[in-house]
Structures are given as C-alpha cells and as structure tokens.
Amino acid sequence: MKKLKPGFAHLSELVDSMMECLATAPPGARVFAAKLLYVDPRREDLLETIKEALSDPYLNGHVITTIGSIILRHTITYHDDSVVYIADQDDPEDTAERANAAAADRLEVWNKASG
C-alpha cells in the first residue's frame, strides 16, 4: 500500500487509498466498513459495493473522512468542495488550520514582494 502523503488532497484520492487498504485487510475490516456505510457485508462483491457507497455524490465528505481516519489510522479532516487534509503522523501539532495559516503567510509575503 502506498503511504499517504500529508497535506491537502482530493476526496477521490482518499477513497482510492481506503480501497487499497481494504483490499489487503482482514475480512473483519471490510465487514466493519460495510456496516458503517449500511452495506450488506454478505455480498459477494463487497469491495466494489463499498467503493460505490464511498463514491456516492450524496454521501457527506465528513462521513468519508471519518471512516478514512479509522481505516487508514490517520488524522484526516474534510474541508469543502471535496478537499481533505491529511495530517503528518510524525508531527502531533500538524493541522489543516496551521497549513492554511502558513499558506496565507506565504501568499502575503509573495504579494508584498511582487507588489
């Protein structure tokens, strides 16, 4: 399984990482995910059904990131417009708010330098 990169990502990337993890996980993990998504865990095509449920455009992004945080054992927060933030596991103070503040500071420095 590829390692999640800390920082901002698209929700679809998170779903792909979750599915990659579930594909190699013990059956109990797939059943757990299925039950969280109200999917029948006895289905033959369980992984495909879980992916369809996670890809449903009406499923709240906060739900997906919460399930992703559990499955992938990362701190993941949902913003809006399908943007998620994956915290760096090696930095306990890493948050989306801190990343946004740093980006705003860099933008301000850039605007001052080019203005």
PDB file of C-alpha atoms in Angstrom:
ATOM      1  CA  MET A   1       0.000   0.000   0.000  1.00  0.00           C
ATOM      2  CA  LYS A   2       1.297   3.428  -0.886  1.00  0.00           C
ATOM      3  CA  LYS A   3       1.888   5.774   2.007  1.00  0.00           C
ATOM      4  CA  LEU A   4      -0.492   8.685   2.385  1.00  0.00           C
ATOM      5  CA  LYS A   5       1.235  11.996   1.813  1.00  0.00           C
ATOM      6  CA  PRO A   6       0.487  14.623   4.440  1.00  0.00           C
ATOM      7  CA  GLY A   7      -1.196  17.740   3.125  1.00  0.00           C
ATOM      8  CA  PHE A   8      -4.224  18.609   1.069  1.00  0.00           C
ATOM      9  CA  ALA A   9      -5.737  16.031  -1.274  1.00  0.00           C
ATOM     10  CA  HIS A  10      -8.908  15.348  -3.215  1.00  0.00           C
ATOM     11  CA  LEU A  11     -11.602  13.166  -1.655  1.00  0.00           C
ATOM     12  CA  SER A  12     -11.290  10.652  -4.515  1.00  0.00           C
ATOM     13  CA  GLU A  13      -7.624  10.090  -3.610  1.00  0.00           C
ATOM     14  CA  LEU A  14      -8.682   9.303  -0.064  1.00  0.00           C
ATOM     15  CA  VAL A  15     -11.279   6.800  -1.305  1.00  0.00           C
ATOM     16  CA  ASP A  16      -8.641   5.127  -3.506  1.00  0.00           C
ATOM     17  CA  SER A  17      -6.287   4.795  -0.507  1.00  0.00           C
ATOM     18  CA  MET A  18      -9.102   3.406   1.617  1.00  0.00           C
ATOM     19  CA  MET A  19      -9.965   0.809  -1.020  1.00  0.00           C
ATOM     20  CA  GLU A  20      -6.317  -0.159  -1.408  1.00  0.00           C
ATOM     21  CA  CYS A  21      -6.120  -0.711   2.351  1.00  0.00           C
ATOM     22  CA  LEU A  22      -9.381  -2.689   2.492  1.00  0.00           C
ATOM     23  CA  ALA A  23      -8.292  -4.936  -0.391  1.00  0.00           C
ATOM     24  CA  THR A  24      -5.458  -6.344   1.732  1.00  0.00           C
ATOM     25  CA  ALA A  25      -7.143  -6.039   5.137  1.00  0.00           C
ATOM     26  CA  PRO A  26      -8.645  -8.949   7.051  1.00  0.00           C
ATOM     27  CA  PRO A  27     -12.307  -9.684   6.211  1.00  0.00           C
ATOM     28  CA  GLY A  28     -13.421  -8.150   9.517  1.00  0.00           C
ATOM     29  CA  ALA A  29     -12.181  -4.728   8.387  1.00  0.00           C
ATOM     30  CA  ARG A  30     -14.278  -4.933   5.226  1.00  0.00           C
ATOM     31  CA  VAL A  31     -17.328  -6.004   7.264  1.00  0.00           C
ATOM     32  CA  PHE A  32     -16.729  -3.082   9.647  1.00  0.00           C
ATOM     33  CA  ALA A  33     -16.554  -0.600   6.745  1.00  0.00           C
ATOM     34  CA  ALA A  34     -19.638  -2.139   5.143  1.00  0.00           C
ATOM     35  CA  LYS A  35     -21.663  -1.801   8.330  1.00  0.00           C
ATOM     36  CA  LEU A  36     -20.613   1.839   8.740  1.00  0.00           C
ATOM     37  CA  LEU A  37     -21.870   2.503   5.208  1.00  0.00           C
ATOM     38  CA  TYR A  38     -25.080   0.447   5.618  1.00  0.00           C
ATOM     39  CA  VAL A  39     -23.899  -2.060   3.009  1.00  0.00           C
ATOM     40  CA  ASP A  40     -24.787  -5.749   3.341  1.00  0.00           C
ATOM     41  CA  PRO A  41     -21.481  -7.367   4.441  1.00  0.00           C
ATOM     42  CA  ARG A  42     -22.540 -10.741   2.984  1.00  0.00           C
ATOM     43  CA  ARG A  43     -22.361  -9.521  -0.608  1.00  0.00           C
ATOM     44  CA  GLU A  44     -20.042 -11.349  -2.979  1.00  0.00           C
ATOM     45  CA  ASP A  45     -18.782  -8.073  -4.458  1.00  0.00           C
ATOM     46  CA  LEU A  46     -18.260  -6.402  -1.082  1.00  0.00           C
ATOM     47  CA  LEU A  47     -15.222  -4.283  -2.029  1.00  0.00           C
ATOM     48  CA  GLU A  48     -16.917  -2.951  -5.155  1.00  0.00           C
ATOM     49  CA  THR A  49     -20.084  -2.193  -3.191  1.00  0.00           C
ATOM     50  CA  ILE A  50     -18.091  -0.348  -0.510  1.00  0.00           C
ATOM     51  CA  LYS A  51     -16.362   1.710  -3.213  1.00  0.00           C
ATOM     52  CA  GLU A  52     -19.725   2.558  -4.786  1.00  0.00           C
ATOM     53  CA  ALA A  53     -21.053   3.661  -1.397  1.00  0.00           C
ATOM     54  CA  LEU A  54     -17.973   5.819  -0.749  1.00  0.00           C
ATOM     55  CA  SER A  55     -18.239   7.332  -4.243  1.00  0.00           C
ATOM     56  CA  ASP A  56     -21.909   8.248  -3.853  1.00  0.00           C
ATOM     57  CA  PRO A  57     -22.122  12.009  -4.508  1.00  0.00           C
ATOM     58  CA  TYR A  58     -24.777  12.330  -1.782  1.00  0.00           C
ATOM     59  CA  LEU A  59     -22.545  10.828   0.917  1.00  0.00           C
ATOM     60  CA  ASN A  60     -21.248  13.580   3.178  1.00  0.00           C
ATOM     61  CA  GLY A  61     -17.493  14.231   2.905  1.00  0.00           C
ATOM     62  CA  HIS A  62     -17.252  14.319   6.695  1.00  0.00           C
ATOM     63  CA  VAL A  63     -18.512  10.713   6.834  1.00  0.00           C
ATOM     64  CA  ILE A  64     -15.920   9.582   4.299  1.00  0.00           C
ATOM     65  CA  THR A  65     -13.058  11.292   6.127  1.00  0.00           C
ATOM     66  CA  THR A  66     -14.154   9.866   9.473  1.00  0.00           C
ATOM     67  CA  ILE A  67     -14.238   6.339   8.066  1.00  0.00           C
ATOM     68  CA  GLY A  68     -10.931   7.009   6.290  1.00  0.00           C
ATOM     69  CA  SER A  69      -9.352   8.180   9.547  1.00  0.00           C
ATOM     70  CA  ILE A  70     -10.364   4.913  11.192  1.00  0.00           C
ATOM     71  CA  ILE A  71      -9.338   2.602   8.356  1.00  0.00           C
ATOM     72  CA  LEU A  72      -6.070   4.345   7.485  1.00  0.00           C
ATOM     73  CA  ARG A  73      -5.183   5.346  11.061  1.00  0.00           C
ATOM     74  CA  HIS A  74      -4.506   8.951  10.107  1.00  0.00           C
ATOM     75  CA  THR A  75      -5.965  12.234  11.245  1.00  0.00           C
ATOM     76  CA  ILE A  76      -7.956  13.400   8.234  1.00  0.00           C
ATOM     77  CA  THR A  77     -10.239  16.423   8.133  1.00  0.00           C
ATOM     78  CA  TYR A  78     -12.764  17.425   5.496  1.00  0.00           C
ATOM     79  CA  HIS A  79     -12.939  20.980   4.222  1.00  0.00           C
ATOM     80  CA  ASP A  80     -15.325  21.580   1.367  1.00  0.00           C
ATOM     81  CA  ASP A  81     -15.530  21.004  -2.358  1.00  0.00           C
ATOM     82  CA  SER A  82     -14.092  17.501  -1.896  1.00  0.00           C
ATOM     83  CA  VAL A  83     -10.847  18.711  -0.311  1.00  0.00           C
ATOM     84  CA  VAL A  84      -9.369  16.771   2.605  1.00  0.00           C
ATOM     85  CA  TYR A  85      -6.348  17.425   4.770  1.00  0.00           C
ATOM     86  CA  ILE A  86      -4.142  14.521   5.859  1.00  0.00           C
ATOM     87  CA  ALA A  87      -2.119  15.356   8.957  1.00  0.00           C
ATOM     88  CA  ASP A  88       1.520  14.325   9.242  1.00  0.00           C
ATOM     89  CA  GLN A  89       1.671  11.448  11.734  1.00  0.00           C
ATOM     90  CA  ASP A  90       5.183  12.481  12.778  1.00  0.00           C
ATOM     91  CA  ASP A  91       4.039  15.982  13.767  1.00  0.00           C
ATOM     92  CA  PRO A  92       1.415  15.926  16.531  1.00  0.00           C
ATOM     93  CA  GLU A  93       0.691  19.626  16.030  1.00  0.00           C
ATOM     94  CA  ASP A  94       0.004  19.300  12.283  1.00  0.00           C
ATOM     95  CA  THR A  95      -3.474  20.572  11.457  1.00  0.00           C
ATOM     96  CA  ALA A  96      -5.268  21.920   8.433  1.00  0.00           C
ATOM     97  CA  GLU A  97      -5.617  25.243  10.201  1.00  0.00           C
ATOM     98  CA  ARG A  98      -1.850  25.509  10.640  1.00  0.00           C
ATOM     99  CA  ALA A  99      -1.300  24.597   6.979  1.00  0.00           C
ATOM    100  CA  ASN A 100      -3.847  27.208   5.870  1.00  0.00           C
ATOM    101  CA  ALA A 101      -2.198  29.859   8.050  1.00  0.00           C
ATOM    102  CA  ALA A 102       1.244  29.025   6.639  1.00  0.00           C
ATOM    103  CA  ALA A 103      -0.104  29.205   3.082  1.00  0.00           C
ATOM    104  CA  ALA A 104      -1.749  32.557   3.811  1.00  0.00           C
ATOM    105  CA  ASP A 105       1.536  33.864   5.241  1.00  0.00           C
ATOM    106  CA  ARG A 106       3.439  32.719   2.125  1.00  0.00           C
ATOM    107  CA  LEU A 107       0.828  34.351  -0.105  1.00  0.00           C
ATOM    108  CA  GLU A 108       1.111  37.598   1.835  1.00  0.00           C
ATOM    109  CA  VAL A 109       4.910  37.552   1.508  1.00  0.00           C
ATOM    110  CA  TRP A 110       4.576  36.817  -2.215  1.00  0.00           C
ATOM    111  CA  ASN A 111       2.068  39.644  -2.706  1.00  0.00           C
ATOM    112  CA  LYS A 112       4.325  42.119  -0.860  1.00  0.00           C
ATOM    113  CA  ALA A 113       7.379  41.020  -2.863  1.00  0.00           C
ATOM    114  CA  SER A 114       5.611  41.302  -6.196  1.00  0.00           C
ATOM    115  CA  GLY A 115       3.643  44.441  -5.431  1.00  0.00           C
TER     116      GLY A 115
END
